[in-house]
Coordinates of C-alpha atoms and ligand atoms in Angstrom, one line a residue:
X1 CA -19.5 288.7 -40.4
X2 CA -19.0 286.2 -37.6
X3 CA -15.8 285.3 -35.9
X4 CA -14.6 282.3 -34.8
X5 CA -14.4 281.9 -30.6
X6 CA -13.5 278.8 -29.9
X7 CA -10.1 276.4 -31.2
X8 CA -9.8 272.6 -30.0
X9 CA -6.3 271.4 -30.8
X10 CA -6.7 267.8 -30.5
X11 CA -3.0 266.2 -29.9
X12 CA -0.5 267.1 -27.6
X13 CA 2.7 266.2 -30.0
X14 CA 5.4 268.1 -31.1
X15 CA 2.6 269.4 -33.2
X16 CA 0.1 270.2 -31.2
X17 CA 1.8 271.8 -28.9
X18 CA 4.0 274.0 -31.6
X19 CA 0.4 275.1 -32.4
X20 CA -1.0 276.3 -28.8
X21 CA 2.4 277.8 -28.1
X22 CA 2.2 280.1 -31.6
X23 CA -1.5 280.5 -31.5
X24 CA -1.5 281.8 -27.8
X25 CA 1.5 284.1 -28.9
X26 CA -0.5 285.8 -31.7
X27 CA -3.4 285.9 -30.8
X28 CA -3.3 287.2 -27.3
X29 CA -6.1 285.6 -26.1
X30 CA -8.2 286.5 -28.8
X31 CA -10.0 282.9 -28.6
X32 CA -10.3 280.4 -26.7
X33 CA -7.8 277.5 -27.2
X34 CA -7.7 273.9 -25.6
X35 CA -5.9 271.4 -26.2
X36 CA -6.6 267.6 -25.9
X37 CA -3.7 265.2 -25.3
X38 CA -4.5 261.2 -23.9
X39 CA -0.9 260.3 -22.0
X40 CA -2.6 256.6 -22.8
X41 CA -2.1 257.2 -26.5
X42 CA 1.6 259.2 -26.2
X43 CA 2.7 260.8 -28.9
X44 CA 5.6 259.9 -31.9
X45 CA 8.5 262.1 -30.4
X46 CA 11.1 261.4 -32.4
X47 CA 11.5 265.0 -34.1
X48 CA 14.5 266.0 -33.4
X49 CA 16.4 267.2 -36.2
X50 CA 15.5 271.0 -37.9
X51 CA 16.4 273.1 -40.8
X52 CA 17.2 276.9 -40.3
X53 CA 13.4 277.8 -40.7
X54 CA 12.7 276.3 -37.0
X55 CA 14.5 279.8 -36.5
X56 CA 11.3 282.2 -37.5
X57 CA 9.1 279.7 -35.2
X58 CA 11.1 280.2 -32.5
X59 CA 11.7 284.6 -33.1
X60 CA 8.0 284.4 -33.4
X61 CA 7.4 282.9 -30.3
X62 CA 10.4 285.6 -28.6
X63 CA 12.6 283.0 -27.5
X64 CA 15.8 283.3 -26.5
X65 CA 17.8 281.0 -28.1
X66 CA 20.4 279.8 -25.6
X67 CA 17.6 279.3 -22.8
X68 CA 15.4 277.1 -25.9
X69 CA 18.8 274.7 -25.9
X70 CA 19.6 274.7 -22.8
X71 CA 15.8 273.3 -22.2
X72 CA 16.0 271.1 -24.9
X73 CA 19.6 269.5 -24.6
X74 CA 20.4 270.7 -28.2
X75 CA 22.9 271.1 -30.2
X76 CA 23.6 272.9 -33.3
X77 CA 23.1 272.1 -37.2
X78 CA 25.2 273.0 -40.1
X79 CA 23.7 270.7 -42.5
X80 CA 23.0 267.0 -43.2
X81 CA 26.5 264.3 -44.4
X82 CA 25.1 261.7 -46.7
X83 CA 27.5 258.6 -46.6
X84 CA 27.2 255.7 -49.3
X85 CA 24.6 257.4 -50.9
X86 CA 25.8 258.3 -54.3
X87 CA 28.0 254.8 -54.1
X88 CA 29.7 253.2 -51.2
X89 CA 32.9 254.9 -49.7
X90 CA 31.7 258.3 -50.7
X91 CA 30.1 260.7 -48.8
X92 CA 29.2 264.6 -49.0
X93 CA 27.4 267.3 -47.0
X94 CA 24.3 268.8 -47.8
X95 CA 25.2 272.6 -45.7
X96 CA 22.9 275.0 -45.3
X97 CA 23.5 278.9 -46.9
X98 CA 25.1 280.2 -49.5
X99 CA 27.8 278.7 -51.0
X100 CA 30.9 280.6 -52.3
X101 CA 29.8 283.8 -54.0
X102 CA 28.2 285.0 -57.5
X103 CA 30.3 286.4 -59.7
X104 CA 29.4 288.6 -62.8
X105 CA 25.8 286.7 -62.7
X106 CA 26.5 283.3 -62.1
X107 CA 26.7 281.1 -59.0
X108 CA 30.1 279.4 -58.3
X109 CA 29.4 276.1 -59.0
X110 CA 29.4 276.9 -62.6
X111 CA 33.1 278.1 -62.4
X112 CA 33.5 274.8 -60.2
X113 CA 32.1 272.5 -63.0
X114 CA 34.7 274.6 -65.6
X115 CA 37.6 273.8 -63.1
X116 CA 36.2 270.2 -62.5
X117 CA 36.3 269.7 -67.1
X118 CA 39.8 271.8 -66.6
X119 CA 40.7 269.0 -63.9
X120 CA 41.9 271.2 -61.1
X121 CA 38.8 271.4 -58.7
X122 CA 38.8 270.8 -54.9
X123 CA 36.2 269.1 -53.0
X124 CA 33.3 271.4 -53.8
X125 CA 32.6 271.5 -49.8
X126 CA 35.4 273.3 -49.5
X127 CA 33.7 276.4 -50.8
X128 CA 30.8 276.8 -48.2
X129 CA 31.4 277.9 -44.5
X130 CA 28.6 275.4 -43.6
X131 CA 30.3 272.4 -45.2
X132 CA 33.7 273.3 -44.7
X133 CA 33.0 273.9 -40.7
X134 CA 31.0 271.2 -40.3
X135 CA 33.9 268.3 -41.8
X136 CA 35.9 270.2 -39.0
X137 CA 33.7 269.8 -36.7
X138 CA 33.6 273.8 -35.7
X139 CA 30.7 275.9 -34.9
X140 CA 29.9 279.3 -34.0
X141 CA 27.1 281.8 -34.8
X142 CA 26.7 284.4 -37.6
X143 CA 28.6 287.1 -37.1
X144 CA 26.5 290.0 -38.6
X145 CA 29.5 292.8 -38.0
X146 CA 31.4 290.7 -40.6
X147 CA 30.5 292.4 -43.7
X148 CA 31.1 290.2 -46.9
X149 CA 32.8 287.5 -44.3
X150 CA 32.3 284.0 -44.9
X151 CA 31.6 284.1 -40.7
X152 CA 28.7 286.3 -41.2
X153 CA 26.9 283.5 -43.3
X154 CA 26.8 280.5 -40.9
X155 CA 23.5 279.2 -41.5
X156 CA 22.1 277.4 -38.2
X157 CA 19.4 274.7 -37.2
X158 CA 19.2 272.7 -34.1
X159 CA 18.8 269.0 -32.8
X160 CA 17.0 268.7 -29.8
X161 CA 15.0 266.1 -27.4
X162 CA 11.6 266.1 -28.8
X163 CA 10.4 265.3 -25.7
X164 CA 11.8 268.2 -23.8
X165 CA 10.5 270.2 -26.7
X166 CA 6.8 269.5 -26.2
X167 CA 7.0 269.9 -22.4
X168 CA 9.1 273.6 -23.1
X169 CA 5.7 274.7 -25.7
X170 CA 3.3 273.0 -23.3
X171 CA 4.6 275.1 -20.0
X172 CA 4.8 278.3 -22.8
X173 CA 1.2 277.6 -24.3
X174 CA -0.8 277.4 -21.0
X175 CA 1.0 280.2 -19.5
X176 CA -0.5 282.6 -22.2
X177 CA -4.3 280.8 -21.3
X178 CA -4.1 277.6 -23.7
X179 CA -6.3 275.0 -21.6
X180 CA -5.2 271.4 -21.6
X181 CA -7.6 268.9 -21.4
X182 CA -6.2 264.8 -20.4
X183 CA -7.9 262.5 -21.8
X184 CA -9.0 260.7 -24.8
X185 CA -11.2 261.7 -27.6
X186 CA -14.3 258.5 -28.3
X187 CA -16.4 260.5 -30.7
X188 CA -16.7 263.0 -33.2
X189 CA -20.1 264.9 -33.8
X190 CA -20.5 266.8 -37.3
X191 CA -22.9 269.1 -37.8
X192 CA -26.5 267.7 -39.8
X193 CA -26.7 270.6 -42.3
X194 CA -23.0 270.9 -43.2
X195 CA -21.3 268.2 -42.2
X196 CA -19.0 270.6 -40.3
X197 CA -17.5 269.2 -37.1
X198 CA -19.8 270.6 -34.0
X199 CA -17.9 269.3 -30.5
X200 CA -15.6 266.2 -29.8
X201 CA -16.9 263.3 -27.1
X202 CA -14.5 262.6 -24.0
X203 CA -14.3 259.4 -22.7
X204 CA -16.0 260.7 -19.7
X205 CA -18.5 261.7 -21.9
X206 CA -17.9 265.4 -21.8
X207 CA -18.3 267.3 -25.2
X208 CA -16.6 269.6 -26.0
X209 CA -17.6 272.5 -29.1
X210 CA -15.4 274.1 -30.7
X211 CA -15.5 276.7 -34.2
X212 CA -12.4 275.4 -35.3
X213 CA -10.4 272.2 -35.0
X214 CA -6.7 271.5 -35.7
X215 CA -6.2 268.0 -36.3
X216 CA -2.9 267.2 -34.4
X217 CA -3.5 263.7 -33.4
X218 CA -1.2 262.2 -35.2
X219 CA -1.0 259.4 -38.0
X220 CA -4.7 258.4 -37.9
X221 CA -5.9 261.7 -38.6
X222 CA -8.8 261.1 -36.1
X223 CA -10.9 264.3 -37.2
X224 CA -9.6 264.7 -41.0
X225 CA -9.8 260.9 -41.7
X226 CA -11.5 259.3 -39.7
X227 CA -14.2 261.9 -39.0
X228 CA -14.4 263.5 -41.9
X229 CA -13.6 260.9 -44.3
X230 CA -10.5 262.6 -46.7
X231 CA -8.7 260.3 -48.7
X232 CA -4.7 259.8 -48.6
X233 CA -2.5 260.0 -51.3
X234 CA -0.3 257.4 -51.0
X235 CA 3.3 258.2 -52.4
X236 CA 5.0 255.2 -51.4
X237 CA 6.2 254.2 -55.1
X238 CA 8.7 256.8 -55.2
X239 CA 9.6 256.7 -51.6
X240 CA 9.3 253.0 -50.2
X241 CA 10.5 253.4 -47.1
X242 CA 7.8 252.6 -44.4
X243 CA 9.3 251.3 -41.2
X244 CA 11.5 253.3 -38.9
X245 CA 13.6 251.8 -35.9
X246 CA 14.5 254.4 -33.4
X247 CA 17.3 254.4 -30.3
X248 CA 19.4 256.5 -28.2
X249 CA 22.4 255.4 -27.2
X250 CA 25.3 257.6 -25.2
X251 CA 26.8 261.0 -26.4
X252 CA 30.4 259.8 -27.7
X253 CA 33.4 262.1 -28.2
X254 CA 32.3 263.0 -31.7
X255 CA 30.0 265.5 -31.0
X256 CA 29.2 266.8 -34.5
X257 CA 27.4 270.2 -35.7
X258 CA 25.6 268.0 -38.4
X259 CA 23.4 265.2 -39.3
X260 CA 24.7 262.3 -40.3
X261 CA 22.5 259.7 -42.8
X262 CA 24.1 256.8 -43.9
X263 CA 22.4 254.6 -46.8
X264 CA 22.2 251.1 -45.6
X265 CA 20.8 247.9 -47.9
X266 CA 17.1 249.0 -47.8
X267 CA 17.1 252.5 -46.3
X268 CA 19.0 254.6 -44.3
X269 CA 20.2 255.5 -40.9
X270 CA 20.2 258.9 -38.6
X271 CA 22.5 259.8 -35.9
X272 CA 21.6 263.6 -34.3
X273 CA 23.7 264.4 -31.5
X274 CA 22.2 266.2 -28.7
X275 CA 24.4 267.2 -25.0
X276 CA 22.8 264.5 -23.4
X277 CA 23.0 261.3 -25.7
X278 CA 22.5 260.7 -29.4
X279 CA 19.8 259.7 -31.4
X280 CA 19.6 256.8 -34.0
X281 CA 17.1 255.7 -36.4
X282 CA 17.0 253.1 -39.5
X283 CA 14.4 253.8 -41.7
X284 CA 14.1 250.9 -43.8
X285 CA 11.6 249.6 -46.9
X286 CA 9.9 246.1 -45.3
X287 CA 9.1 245.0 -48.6
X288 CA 13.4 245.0 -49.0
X289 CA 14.0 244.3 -45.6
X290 CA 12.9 242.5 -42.3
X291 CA 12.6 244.1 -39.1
X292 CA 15.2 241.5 -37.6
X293 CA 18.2 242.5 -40.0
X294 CA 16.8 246.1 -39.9
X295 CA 17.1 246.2 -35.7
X296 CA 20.8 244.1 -36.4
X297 CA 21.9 247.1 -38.7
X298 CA 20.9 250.0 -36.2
X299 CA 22.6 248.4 -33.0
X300 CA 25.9 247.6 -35.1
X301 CA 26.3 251.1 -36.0
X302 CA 25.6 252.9 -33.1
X303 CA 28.6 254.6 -31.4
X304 CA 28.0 254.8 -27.8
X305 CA 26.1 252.5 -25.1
X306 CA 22.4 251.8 -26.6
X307 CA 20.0 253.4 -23.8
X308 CA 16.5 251.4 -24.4
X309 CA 14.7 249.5 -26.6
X310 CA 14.3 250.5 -29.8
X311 CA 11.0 252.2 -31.1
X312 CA 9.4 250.8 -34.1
X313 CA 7.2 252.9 -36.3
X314 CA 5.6 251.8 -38.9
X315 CA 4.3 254.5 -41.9
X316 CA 3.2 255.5 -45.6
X317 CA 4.6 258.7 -47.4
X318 CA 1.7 260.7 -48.6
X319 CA -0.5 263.4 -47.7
X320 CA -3.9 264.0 -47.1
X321 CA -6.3 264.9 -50.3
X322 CA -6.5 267.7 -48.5
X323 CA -5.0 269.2 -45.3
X324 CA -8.3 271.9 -44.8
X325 CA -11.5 270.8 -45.0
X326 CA -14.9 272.2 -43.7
X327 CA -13.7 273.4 -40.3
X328 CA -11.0 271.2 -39.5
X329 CA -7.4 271.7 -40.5
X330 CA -4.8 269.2 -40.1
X331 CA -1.5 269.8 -38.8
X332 CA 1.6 267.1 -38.2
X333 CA 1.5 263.6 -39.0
X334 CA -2.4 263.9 -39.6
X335 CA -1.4 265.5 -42.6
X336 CA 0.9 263.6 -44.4
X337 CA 4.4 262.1 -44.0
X338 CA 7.4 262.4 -45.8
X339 CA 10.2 260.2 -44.1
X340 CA 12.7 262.4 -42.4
X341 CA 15.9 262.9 -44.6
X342 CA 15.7 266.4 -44.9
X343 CA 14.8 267.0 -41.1
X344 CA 11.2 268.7 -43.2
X345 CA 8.1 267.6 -40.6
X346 CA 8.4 270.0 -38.0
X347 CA 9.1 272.6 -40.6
X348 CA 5.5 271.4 -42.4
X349 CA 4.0 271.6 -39.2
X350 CA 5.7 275.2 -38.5
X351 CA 4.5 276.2 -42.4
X352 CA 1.2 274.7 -42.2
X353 CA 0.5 276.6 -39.1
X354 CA 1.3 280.0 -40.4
X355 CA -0.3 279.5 -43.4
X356 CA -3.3 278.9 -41.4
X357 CA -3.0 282.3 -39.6
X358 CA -2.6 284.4 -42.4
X359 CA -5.6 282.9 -44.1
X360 CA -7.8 282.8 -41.1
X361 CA -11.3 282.5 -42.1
X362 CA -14.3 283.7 -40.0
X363 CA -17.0 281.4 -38.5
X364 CA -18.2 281.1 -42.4
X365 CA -15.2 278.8 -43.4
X366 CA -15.0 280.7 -46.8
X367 CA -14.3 278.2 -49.9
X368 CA -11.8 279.9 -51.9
X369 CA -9.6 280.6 -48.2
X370 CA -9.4 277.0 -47.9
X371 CA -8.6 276.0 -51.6
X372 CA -5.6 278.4 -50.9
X373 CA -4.5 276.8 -48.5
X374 CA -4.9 273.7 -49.7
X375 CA -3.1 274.8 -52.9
X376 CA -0.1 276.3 -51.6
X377 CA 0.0 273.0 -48.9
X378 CA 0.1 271.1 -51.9
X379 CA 2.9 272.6 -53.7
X380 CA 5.1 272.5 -50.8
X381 CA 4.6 268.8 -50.2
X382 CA 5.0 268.2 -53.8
X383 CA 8.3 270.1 -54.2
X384 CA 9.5 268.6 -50.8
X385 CA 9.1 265.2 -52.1
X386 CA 10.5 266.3 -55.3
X387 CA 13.8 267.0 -53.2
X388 CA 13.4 263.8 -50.8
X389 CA 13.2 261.7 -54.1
X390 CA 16.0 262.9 -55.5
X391 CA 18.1 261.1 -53.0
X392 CA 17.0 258.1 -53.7
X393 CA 17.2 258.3 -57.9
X394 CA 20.5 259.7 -58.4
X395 CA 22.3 256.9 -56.8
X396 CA 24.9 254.5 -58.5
X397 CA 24.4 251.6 -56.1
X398 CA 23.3 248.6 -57.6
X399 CA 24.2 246.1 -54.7
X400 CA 20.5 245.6 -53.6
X401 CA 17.3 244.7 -54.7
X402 CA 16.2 247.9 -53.2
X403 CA 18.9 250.2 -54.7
X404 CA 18.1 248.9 -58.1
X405 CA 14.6 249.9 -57.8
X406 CA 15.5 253.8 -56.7
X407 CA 17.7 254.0 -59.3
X408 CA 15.2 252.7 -62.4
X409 CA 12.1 254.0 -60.7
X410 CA 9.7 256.3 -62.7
X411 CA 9.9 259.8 -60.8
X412 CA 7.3 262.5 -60.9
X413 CA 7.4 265.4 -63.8
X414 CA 8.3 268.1 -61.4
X415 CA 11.7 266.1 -60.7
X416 CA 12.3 264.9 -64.2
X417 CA 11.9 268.9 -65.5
X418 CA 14.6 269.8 -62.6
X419 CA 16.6 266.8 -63.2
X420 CA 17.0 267.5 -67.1
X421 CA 17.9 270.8 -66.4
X422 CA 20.3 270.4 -64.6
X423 CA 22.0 267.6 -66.8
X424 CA 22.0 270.5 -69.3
X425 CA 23.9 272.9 -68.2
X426 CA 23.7 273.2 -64.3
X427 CA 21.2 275.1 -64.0
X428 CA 18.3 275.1 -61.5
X429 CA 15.8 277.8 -60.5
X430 CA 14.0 277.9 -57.2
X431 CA 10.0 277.9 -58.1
X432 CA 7.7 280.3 -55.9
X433 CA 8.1 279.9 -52.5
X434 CA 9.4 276.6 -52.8
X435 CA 11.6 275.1 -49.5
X436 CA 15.0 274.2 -51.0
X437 CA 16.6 277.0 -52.4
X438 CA 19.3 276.6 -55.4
X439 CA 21.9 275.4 -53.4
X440 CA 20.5 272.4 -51.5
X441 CA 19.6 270.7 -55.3
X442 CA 23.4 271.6 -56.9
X443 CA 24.8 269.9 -53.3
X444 CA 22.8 266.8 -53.5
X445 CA 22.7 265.9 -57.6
X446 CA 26.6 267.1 -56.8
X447 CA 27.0 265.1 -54.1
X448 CA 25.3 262.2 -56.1
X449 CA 27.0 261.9 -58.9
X450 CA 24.6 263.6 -60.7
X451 CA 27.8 265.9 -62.7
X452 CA 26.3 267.9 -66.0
X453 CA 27.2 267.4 -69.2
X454 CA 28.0 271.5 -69.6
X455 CA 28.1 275.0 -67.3
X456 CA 26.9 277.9 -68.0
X457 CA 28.6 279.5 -71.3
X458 CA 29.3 282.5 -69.7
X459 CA 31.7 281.0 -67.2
X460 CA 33.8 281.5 -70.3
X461 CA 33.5 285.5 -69.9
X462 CA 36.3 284.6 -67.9
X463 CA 40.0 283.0 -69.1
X464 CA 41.0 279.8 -67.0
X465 CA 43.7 281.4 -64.7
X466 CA 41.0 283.3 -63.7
X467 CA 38.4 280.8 -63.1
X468 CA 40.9 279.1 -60.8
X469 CA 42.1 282.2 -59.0
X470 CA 38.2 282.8 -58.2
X471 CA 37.8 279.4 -56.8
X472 CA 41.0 279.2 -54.9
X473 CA 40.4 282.8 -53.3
X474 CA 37.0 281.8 -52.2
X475 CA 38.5 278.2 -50.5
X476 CA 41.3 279.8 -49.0
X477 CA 38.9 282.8 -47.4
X478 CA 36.8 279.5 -46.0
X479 CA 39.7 277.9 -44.7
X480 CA 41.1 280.9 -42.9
X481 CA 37.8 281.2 -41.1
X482 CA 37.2 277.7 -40.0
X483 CA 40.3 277.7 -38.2
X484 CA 39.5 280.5 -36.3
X485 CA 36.4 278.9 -35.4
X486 CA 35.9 277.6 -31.8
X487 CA 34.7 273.4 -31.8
X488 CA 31.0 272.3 -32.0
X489 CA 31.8 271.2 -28.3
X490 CA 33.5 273.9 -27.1
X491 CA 30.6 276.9 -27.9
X492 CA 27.8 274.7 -26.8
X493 CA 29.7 274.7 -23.2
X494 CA 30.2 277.8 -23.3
X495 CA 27.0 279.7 -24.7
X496 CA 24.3 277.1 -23.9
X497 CA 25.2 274.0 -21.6
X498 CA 22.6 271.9 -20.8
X499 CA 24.1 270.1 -17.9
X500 CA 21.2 268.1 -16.0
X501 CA 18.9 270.7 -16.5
X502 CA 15.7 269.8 -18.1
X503 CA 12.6 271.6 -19.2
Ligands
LIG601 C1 10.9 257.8 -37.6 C2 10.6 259.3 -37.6 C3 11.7 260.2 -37.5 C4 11.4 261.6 -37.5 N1 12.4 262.5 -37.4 C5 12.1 263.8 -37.6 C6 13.2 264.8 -37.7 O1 14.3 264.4 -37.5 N2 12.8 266.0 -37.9 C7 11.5 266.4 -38.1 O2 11.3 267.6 -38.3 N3 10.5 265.5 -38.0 C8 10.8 264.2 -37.8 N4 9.8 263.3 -37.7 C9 8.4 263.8 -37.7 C10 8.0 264.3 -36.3 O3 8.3 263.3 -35.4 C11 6.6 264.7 -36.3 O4 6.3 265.5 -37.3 C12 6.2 265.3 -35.0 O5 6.6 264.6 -33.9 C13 4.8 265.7 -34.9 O6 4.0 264.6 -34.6 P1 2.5 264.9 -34.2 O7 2.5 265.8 -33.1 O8 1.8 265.3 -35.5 O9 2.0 263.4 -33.8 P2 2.1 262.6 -32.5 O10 3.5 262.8 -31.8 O11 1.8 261.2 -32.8 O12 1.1 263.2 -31.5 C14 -0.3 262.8 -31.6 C15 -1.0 263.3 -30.3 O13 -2.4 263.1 -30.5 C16 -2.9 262.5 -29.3 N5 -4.1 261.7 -29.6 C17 -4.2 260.8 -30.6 N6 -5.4 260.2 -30.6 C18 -6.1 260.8 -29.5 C19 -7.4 260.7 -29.0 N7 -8.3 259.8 -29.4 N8 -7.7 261.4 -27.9 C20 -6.8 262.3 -27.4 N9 -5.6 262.5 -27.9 C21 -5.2 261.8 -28.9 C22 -1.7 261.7 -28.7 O14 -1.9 261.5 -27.4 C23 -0.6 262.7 -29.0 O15 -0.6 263.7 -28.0 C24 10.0 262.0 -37.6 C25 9.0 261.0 -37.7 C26 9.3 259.7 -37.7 C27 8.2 258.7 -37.7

């Protein structure tokens, strides 16, 4: 048996860096690691909303969590507001957590659908610490010492300057003897017998060999695709969306723990606050929209002084045929792109990475280790797009060209299976270690209008008074908490204020 020496990590973006920093962690200079970044080409940088996940990367790597926002000018994230998605005028949060609690065996929103047919239901945000704090714009961190409290459930993410990000994992990476190499990659040699990738080609004609190679270079994929030749599945009829304009303007006074995405003619817009300004995107479908009206609708909407240009990227949702093959593994963009509603590519990056670690093959690249990699890869992209989708179907907006094709398109059977489930009876059931749990699908087909025709018939275990009493406890308890809850504003200047310093 033969190990593997030698890693080339070829892009320096928020990928490729993520990688070096949790490869130099674990492996403790087990191998040798370089990374190749060419400050010609510059990377995407435009990550810069998470999901609670982003947590385990950082724990892994021993941060402390205060120090990683005050380097990163971030804030916190309670979960994502959708506004004019399910219709104009309405709008709902997508929190992360628990919501309410189970009782006998069934989760609340079944009790909440009985109240809703009874008519006496509040807003169903009303019943999650994550929503409910994050329409008040309140924040703090789980209390653990709270027992059954709703306090000790706050489920966190960040926003941070993706940037400042890459530069914090750079400095971390080559501190624990991850080599960075400027400069840009001209040529790829593969291997005559195997068609394994030997070394890369410099510009300045250095080579360099490596035994195992993570694609990080972004959209082109230049080892998996262009090298090595795997094909791209193109998802684009489900998600048309392939154009992204992107621009920071000023922090305003509304400093909120939350993403806010609001559906616009032919897309959508972002706005992630951070301490030091805001971020804005419209991510818009070019065969619905120009780039003119699209640039028109991001400037009118931001809500502070607009800081540069804006950044135009253009893209295809997909994924690679496969995201391992022979001895190259790709990581980031190079794998695939789903357009960033539910804040999922740094996570994919973060999962593809240690999935890669805990299947680490020696030098002989075993098959069956990569199909399994390629096999759980696939299911999570499949079930994340599943979820992204879903957005975009269960919509009542009929008021563009682009609306009206969501709403009639054709989705895949995964979703239709979940979808006519749910329409049942409200019922949905987390598959294998897929990403969004239970409660992110009943908040968004919720949120969208998507209301089942039954509940569960054991809701009626219980008489109506008591159904009511249940709900109302639980929403009073959530109240009580949120008010004693300090302001998104007030505990990021207290715990973790970024002031001018930078990374
Ligand atoms: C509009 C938009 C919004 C997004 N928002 C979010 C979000 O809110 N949350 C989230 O999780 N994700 C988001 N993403 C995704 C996120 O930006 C990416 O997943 C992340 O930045 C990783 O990018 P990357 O490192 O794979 O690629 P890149 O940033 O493109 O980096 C590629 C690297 O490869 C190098 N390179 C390329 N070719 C060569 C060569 N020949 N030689 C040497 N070096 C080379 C480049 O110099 C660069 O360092 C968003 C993406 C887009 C497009």
């Amino acid at each position: 048996m033969k190990q593997i020496r030698r890693i080339l990590i070829a892009g320096g973006g928020s990928s490729g860096w993520m990688a070096a920093a949790l490869l130099s962690r674990l492996f403790q200079g087990l191998y040798d690691i370089v990374l190749v970044e060419s400050e010609q080409i510059g990377t995407i940088g435009v990550g810069e909303a998470t999901i609670p996940a982003i947590k385990k990367y950082n724990e892994l790597l021993g941060l402390d969590e205060n120090e990683f926002m005050v380097r990163t000018q971030a804030s916190f994230k309670l979960g994502i507001q959708f506004v004019d998605w399910w219709k104009k005028g309405e709008s709902y949060i997508h929190g992360f957590g628990v919501i309410g609690q189970d009782l006998e065996w069934l989760r609340c929103h079944h009790y909440w659908l009985k109240a809703r047919a009874l008519g006496r239901t509040g807003d169903f945000a009303d019943y999650s610490i994550n929503t409910a704090a994050a329409l008040a714009n309140k924040f703090m961190r789980a209390r653990q010492d709270m027992g059954d409290s709703p306090l000790s459930q706050i489920a966190h993410a960040f926003h941070f300057d993706a940037a400042l990000f890459a530069r914090f994992l750079s400095a971390y990476a080559q501190e624990r003897g991850v080599r960075r190499r400027e400069g840009q990659i001209v040529d790829v040699t593969l291997r005559a017998e195997d068609g394994f990738i030997d070394s890369v080609t410099m510009e300045d004609g250095e080579q360099i060999a490596a035994d195992l190679f993570i694609d990080c270079s972004g959209f082109r994929g230049l080892l998996i695709a262009e090298a090595l030749k795997v094909g791209f599945q193109d998802w684009s009829h489900w998600l048309p969306c392939d154009r992204a304009l992107a621009v920071p303007c000023e922090r305003s006074g509304n400093f909120t723990p939350y993403t806010r995405s609001t559906a616009h003619g032919a897309g959508w817009q972002w706005r992630i606050p951070l301490q030091h300004r805001t971020g804005n995107g419209h991510v818009y479908s070019s065969r619905h929209m120009d780039d003119d009206e699209a640039e028109r609708i991001l400037l009118s909407n931001l809500d502070g002084r607009q800081l540069a240009d804006p950044l135009k990227v253009r893209f295809k949702a997909g994924k690679r045929d496969k995201l391992w093959h022979k001895n190259c593994v790709a990581v980031g963009l190079a794998g695939g792109f789903l357009e960033p509603l539910e804040s999922t590519s740094l996570h994919l990056v973060q999962s593809g990475l240690i999935r890669m670690i805990r299947l680490l093959p020696d030098a002989g690249f075993d098959q069956a280790t990569i199909d399994e990699f390629n096999r759980q890869t696939d299911f999570e992209y499949e079930r994340i797009r599943d979820f992204i989708i879903l957005h975009y179907k269960a919509t009542e907006r009929d008021d563009t060209p682009f609306w009206q094709y969501c709403r009639d398109m054709e989705v895949p059977e995964t979703l239709r299976r979940k979808i006519d489930l749910w329409m049942a009876n409200g019922r949905i059931f987390r598959e294998d270690e897929e990403l969004f749990a239970e409660e992110s699908w009943i908040q968004v087909f919720l949120g969208q209008g998507y209301i089942p025709r039954g509940y569960d018939p054991l809701v009626d275990i219980k008489s109506d008074a008591q159904v009511i009493q249940f709900l109302g406890n639980i929403a009073a308890v959530v109240g009580k908490c949120v008010t004693v809850m300090p302001t998104h504003a007030d505990y990021v200047a207290k715990v973790c204020p970024a002031g001018l310093v930078a990374a």
